[in-house]
CSV table of C-alpha atoms in Angstrom, one decimal:
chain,number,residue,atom,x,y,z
A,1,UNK,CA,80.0,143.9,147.4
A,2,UNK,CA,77.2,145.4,149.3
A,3,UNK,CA,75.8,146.1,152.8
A,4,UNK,CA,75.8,143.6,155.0
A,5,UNK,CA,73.4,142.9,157.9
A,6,UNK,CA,73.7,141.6,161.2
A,7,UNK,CA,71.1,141.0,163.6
A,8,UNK,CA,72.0,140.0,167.5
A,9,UNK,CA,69.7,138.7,169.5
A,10,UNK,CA,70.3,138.9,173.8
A,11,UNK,CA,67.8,136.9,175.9
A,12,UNK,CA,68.7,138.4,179.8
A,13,UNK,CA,67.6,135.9,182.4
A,14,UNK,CA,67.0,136.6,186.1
A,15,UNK,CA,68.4,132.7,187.2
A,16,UNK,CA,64.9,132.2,189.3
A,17,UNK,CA,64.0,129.4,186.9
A,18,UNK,CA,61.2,130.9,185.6
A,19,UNK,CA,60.4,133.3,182.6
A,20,UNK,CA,59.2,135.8,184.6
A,21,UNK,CA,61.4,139.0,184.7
A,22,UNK,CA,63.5,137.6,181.9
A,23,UNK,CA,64.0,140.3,179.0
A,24,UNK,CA,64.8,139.6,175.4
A,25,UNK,CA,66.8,142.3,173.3
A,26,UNK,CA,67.6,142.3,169.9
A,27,UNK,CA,69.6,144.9,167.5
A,28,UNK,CA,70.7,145.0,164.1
A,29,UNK,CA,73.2,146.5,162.8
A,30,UNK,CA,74.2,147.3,159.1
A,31,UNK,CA,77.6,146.9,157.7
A,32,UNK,CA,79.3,148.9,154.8
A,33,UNK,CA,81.8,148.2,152.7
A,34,UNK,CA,85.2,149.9,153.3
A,35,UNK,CA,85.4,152.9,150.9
A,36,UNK,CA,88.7,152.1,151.1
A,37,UNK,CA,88.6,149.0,149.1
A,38,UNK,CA,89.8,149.6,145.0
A,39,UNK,CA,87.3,148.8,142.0
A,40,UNK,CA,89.0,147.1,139.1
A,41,UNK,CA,88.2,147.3,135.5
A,42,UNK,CA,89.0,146.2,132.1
A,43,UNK,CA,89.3,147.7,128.9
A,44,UNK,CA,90.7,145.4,125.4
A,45,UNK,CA,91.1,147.2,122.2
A,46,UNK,CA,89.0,144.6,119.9
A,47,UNK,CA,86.8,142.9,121.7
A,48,UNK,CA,86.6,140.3,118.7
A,49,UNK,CA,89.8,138.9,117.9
A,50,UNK,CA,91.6,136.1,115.6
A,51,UNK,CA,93.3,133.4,117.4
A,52,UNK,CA,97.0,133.8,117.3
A,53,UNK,CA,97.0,137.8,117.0
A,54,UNK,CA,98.3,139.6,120.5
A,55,UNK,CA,95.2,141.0,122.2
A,56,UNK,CA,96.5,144.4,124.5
A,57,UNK,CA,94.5,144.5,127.5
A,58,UNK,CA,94.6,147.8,129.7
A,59,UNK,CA,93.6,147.1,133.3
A,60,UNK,CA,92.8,149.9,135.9
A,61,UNK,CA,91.9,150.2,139.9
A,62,UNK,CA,90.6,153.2,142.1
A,63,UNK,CA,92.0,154.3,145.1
A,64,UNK,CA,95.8,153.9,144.6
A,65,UNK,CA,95.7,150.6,143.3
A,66,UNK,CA,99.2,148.9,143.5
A,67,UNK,CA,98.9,146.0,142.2
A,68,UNK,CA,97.4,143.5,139.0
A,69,UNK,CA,96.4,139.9,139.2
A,70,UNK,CA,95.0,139.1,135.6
A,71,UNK,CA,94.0,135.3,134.5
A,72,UNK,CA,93.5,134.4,131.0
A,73,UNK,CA,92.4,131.0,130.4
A,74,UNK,CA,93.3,129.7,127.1
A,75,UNK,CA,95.8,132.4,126.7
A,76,UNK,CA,99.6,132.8,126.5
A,77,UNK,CA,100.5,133.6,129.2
A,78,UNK,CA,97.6,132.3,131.1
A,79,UNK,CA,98.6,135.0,133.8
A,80,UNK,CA,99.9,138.5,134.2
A,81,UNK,CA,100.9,140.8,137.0
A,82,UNK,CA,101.6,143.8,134.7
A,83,UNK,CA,98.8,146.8,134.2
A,84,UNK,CA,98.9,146.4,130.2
A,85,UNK,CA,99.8,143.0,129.3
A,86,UNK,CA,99.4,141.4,125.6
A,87,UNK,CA,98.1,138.1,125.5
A,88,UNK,CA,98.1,135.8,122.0
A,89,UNK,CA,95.1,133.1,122.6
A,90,UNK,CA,95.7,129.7,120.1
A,91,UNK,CA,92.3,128.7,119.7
A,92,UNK,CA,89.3,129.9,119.1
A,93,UNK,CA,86.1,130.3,121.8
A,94,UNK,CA,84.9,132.8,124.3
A,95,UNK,CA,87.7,133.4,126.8
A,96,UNK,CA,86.3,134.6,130.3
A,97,UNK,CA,89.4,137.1,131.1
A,98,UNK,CA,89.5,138.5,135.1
A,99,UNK,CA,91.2,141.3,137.2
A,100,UNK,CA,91.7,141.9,140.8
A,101,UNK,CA,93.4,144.5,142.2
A,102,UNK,CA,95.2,145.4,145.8
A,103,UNK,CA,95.9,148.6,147.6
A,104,UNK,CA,97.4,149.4,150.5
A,105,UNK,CA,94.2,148.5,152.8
A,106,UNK,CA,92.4,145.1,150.6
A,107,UNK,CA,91.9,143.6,147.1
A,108,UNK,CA,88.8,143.8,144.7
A,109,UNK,CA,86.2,141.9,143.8
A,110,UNK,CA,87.3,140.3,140.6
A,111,UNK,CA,86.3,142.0,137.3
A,112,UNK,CA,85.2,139.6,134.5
A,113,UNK,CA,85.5,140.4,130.6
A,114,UNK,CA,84.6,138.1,127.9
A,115,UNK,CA,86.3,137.9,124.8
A,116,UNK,CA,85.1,136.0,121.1
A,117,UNK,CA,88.3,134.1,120.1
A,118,UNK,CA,87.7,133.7,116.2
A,119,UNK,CA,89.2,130.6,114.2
A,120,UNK,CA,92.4,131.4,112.5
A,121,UNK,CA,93.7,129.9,109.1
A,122,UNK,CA,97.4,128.2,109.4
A,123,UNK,CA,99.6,129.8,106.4
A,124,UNK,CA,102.9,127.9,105.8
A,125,UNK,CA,104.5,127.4,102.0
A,126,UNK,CA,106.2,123.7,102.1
A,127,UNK,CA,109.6,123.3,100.8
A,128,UNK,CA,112.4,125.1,103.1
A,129,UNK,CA,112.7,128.8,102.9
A,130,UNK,CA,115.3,128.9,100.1
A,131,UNK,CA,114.4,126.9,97.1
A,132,UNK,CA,116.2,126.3,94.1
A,133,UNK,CA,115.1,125.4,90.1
A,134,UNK,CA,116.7,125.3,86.8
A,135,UNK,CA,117.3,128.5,85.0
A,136,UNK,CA,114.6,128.8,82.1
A,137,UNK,CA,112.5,126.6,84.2
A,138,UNK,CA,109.6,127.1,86.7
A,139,UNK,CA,108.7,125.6,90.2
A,140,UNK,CA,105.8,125.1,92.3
A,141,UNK,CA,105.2,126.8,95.4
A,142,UNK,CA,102.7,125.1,98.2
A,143,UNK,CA,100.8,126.0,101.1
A,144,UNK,CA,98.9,124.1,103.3
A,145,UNK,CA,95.4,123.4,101.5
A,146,UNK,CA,91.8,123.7,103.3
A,147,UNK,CA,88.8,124.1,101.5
A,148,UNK,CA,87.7,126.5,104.0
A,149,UNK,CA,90.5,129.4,103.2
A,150,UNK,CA,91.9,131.5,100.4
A,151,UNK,CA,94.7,131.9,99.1
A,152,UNK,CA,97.1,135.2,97.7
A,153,UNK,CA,100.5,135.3,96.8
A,154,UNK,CA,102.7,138.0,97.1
A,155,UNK,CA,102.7,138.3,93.2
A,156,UNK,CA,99.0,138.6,92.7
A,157,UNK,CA,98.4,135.2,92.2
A,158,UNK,CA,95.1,132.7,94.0
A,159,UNK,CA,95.1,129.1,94.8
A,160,UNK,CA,97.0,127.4,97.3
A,161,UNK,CA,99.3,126.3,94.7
A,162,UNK,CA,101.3,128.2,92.2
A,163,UNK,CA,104.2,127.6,89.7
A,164,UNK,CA,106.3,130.3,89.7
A,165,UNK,CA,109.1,131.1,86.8
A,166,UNK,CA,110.4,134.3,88.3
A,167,UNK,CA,113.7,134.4,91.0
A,168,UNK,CA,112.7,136.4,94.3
A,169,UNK,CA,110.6,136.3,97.6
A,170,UNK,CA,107.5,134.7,97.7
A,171,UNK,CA,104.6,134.3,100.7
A,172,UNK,CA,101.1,133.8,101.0
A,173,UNK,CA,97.9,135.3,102.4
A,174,UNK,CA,95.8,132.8,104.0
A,175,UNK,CA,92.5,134.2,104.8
A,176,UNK,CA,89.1,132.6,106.7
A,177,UNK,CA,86.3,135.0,107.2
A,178,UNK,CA,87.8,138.4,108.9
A,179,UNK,CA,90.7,136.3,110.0
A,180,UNK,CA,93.9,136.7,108.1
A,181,UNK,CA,98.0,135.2,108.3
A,182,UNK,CA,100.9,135.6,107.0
A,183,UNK,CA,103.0,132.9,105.7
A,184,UNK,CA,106.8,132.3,106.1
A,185,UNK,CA,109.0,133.7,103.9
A,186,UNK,CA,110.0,131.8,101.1
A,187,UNK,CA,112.7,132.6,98.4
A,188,UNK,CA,113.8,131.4,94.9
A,189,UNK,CA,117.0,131.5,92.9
A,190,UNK,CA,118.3,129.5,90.2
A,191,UNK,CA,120.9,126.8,90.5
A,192,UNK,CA,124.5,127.6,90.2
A,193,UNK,CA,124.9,126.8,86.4
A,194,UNK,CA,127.9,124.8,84.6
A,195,UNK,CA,130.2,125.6,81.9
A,196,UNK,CA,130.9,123.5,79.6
A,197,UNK,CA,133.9,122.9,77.6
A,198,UNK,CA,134.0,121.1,74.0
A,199,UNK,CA,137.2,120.5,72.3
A,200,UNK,CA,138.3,118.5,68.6
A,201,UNK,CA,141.0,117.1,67.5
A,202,UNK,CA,140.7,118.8,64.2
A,203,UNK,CA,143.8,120.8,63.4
A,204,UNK,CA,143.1,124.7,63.6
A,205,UNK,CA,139.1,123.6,63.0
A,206,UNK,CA,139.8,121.8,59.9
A,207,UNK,CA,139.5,118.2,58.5
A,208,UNK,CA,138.9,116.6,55.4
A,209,UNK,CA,135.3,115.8,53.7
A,210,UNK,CA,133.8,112.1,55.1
A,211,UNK,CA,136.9,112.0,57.8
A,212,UNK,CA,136.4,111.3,61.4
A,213,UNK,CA,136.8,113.8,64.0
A,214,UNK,CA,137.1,113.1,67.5
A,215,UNK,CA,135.9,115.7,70.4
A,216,UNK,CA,135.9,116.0,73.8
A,217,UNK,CA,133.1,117.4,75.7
A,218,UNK,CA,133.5,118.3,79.7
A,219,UNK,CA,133.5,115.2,81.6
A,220,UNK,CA,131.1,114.2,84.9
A,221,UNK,CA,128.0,114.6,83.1
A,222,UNK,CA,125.2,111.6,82.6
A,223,UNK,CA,124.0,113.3,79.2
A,224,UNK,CA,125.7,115.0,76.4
A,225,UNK,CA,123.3,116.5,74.2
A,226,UNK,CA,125.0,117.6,70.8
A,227,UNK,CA,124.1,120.3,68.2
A,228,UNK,CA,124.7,121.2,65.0
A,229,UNK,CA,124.6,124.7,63.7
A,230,UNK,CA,122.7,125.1,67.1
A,231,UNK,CA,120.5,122.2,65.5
A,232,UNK,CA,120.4,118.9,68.1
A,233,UNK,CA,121.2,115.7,66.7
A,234,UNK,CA,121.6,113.3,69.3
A,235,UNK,CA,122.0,112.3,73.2
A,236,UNK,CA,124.9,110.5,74.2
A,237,UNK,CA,126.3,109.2,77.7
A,238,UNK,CA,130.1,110.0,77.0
A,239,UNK,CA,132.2,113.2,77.2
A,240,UNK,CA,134.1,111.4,74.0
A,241,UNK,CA,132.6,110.9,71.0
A,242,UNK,CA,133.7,111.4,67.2
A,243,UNK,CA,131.5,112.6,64.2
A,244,UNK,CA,132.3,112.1,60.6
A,245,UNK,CA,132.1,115.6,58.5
A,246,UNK,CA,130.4,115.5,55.2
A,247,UNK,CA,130.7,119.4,54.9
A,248,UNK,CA,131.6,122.8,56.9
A,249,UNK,CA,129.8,122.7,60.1
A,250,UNK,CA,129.8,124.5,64.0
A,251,UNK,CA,129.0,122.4,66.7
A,252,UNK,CA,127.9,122.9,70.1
A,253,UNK,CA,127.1,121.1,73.4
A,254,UNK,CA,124.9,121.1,76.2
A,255,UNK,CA,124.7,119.2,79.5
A,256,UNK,CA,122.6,118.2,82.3
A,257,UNK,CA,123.7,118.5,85.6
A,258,UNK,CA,122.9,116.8,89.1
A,259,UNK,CA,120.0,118.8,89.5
A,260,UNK,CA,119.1,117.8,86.4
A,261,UNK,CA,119.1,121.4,85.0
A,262,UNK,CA,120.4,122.0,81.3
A,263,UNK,CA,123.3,124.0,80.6
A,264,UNK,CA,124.4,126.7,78.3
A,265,UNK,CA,125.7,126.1,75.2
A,266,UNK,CA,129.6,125.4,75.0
A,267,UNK,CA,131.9,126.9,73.1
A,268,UNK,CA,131.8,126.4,69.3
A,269,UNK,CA,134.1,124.5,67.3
């Protein structure tokens, strides 16, 4: 805001109908502004910022300025009335940011600062943030895939895909450019194993050459895997089955559960 001039014109007439005698007067006078009137300004600490990072703005006004009206188009919040407010802006493009201030006597003329909103990557591992997998078993860990971003895990590893053997916490690093986020949080344990019971009809563990014996395996299982001496000889579909003996032997069973994860070995018999 500057001076401002105004010119007044007076034309003085004598009322004798004619422009004899008549006089014309003219003035002009020069108006400046108040120096009572604040002068706001804007300060940012990174004028270049990714979208979806808080951007802490510092606003300022001479002469006992009282009050902060801030606009933010594109931002969250799209307005403040606080001196210092942090605004998070979702997409990227130049954000024309304003402040006007008020004292006791006027407000300012608005302040203007333009900000460079850079693109941000999205960073989010698919799945739930607790999954589970078979113990002695591995399970693959996925984040949202553009072509455009890289990918680290937390355990060193790139790609935006990764098969993982280890229980613990996992996340991922998405970067584009200078612009960087963090994923969600994402952890893995094993399934609650089984135990497994096997049991024989054999009287204290002994029966005679080429007889039958009958044993009983835990029940509630789809598939009985059998071993012997820790050796597997066959898959069946029942907890009861019976094996003829042909010499001195230890046998053994494993199961798989709902989650279809195999369990330890059983007891021996």
């Amino acid at each position: 805001i500057g001076d401002v001039s105004v010119y007044v014109v007076v034309n003085a007439a004598n009322n004798n109908g004619q422009n004899s005698g008549d006089q014309i007067y003219s003035k002009k006078f020069t108006l400046s502004p108040s120096s009572l009137i604040p002068v706001a300004s804007i300060a940012v600490n990174n004028k270049v910022a990714c979208a979806g990072t808080s951007v802490k703005f510092t606003g300022s006004g001479t002469k006992t300025t009282t009050s902060y009206f801030w606009t933010f188009p594109g931002g969250s919040p799209s307005t403040s009335t606080k001196q210092n407010p942090e605004i998070v802006f979702n997409f990227k493009g130049n954000k024309k940011v304003t402040l006007q201030v008020e004292n006791a006597k006027a407000k300012s003329k608005k302040a203007v600062f333009t900000m460079d909103i850079l693109e941000s990557p999205t960073a989010f591992i698919s799945g739930g943030a607790k999954q589970l997998m078979c113990k002695g078993d591995s399970i693959q860990l996925s984040a949202q895939y553009n072509p455009k971003f890289s990918y680290k895990w937390s355990n060193g590893k790139t790609g935006n895909k990764i098969w993982v053997s280890d229980t613990g916490s996992y996340y991922v690093t998405v970067s584009l450019n200078t612009c960087s986020r963090l994923s969600n949080l994402v952890s893995v344990s094993h399934n609650k194993g089984v135990s497994v019971s096997l049991t024989s009809d054999a009287i204290k563990g002994e029966a005679c050459e080429n007889s039958t014996v009958n044993f009983t395996a835990s029940s509630g299982f789809d598939s009985i895997y059998v071993y012997e001496n820790f050796k597997y000889i066959q898959t069946l579909d029942t907890h009861l089955f019976s094996l003829m003996m042909s010499d001195t032997a230890k046998f053994n069973v494993k199961v798989r559960d709902g989650n279809g994860c195999i369990s330890d070995f059983s007891d021996t018999v």
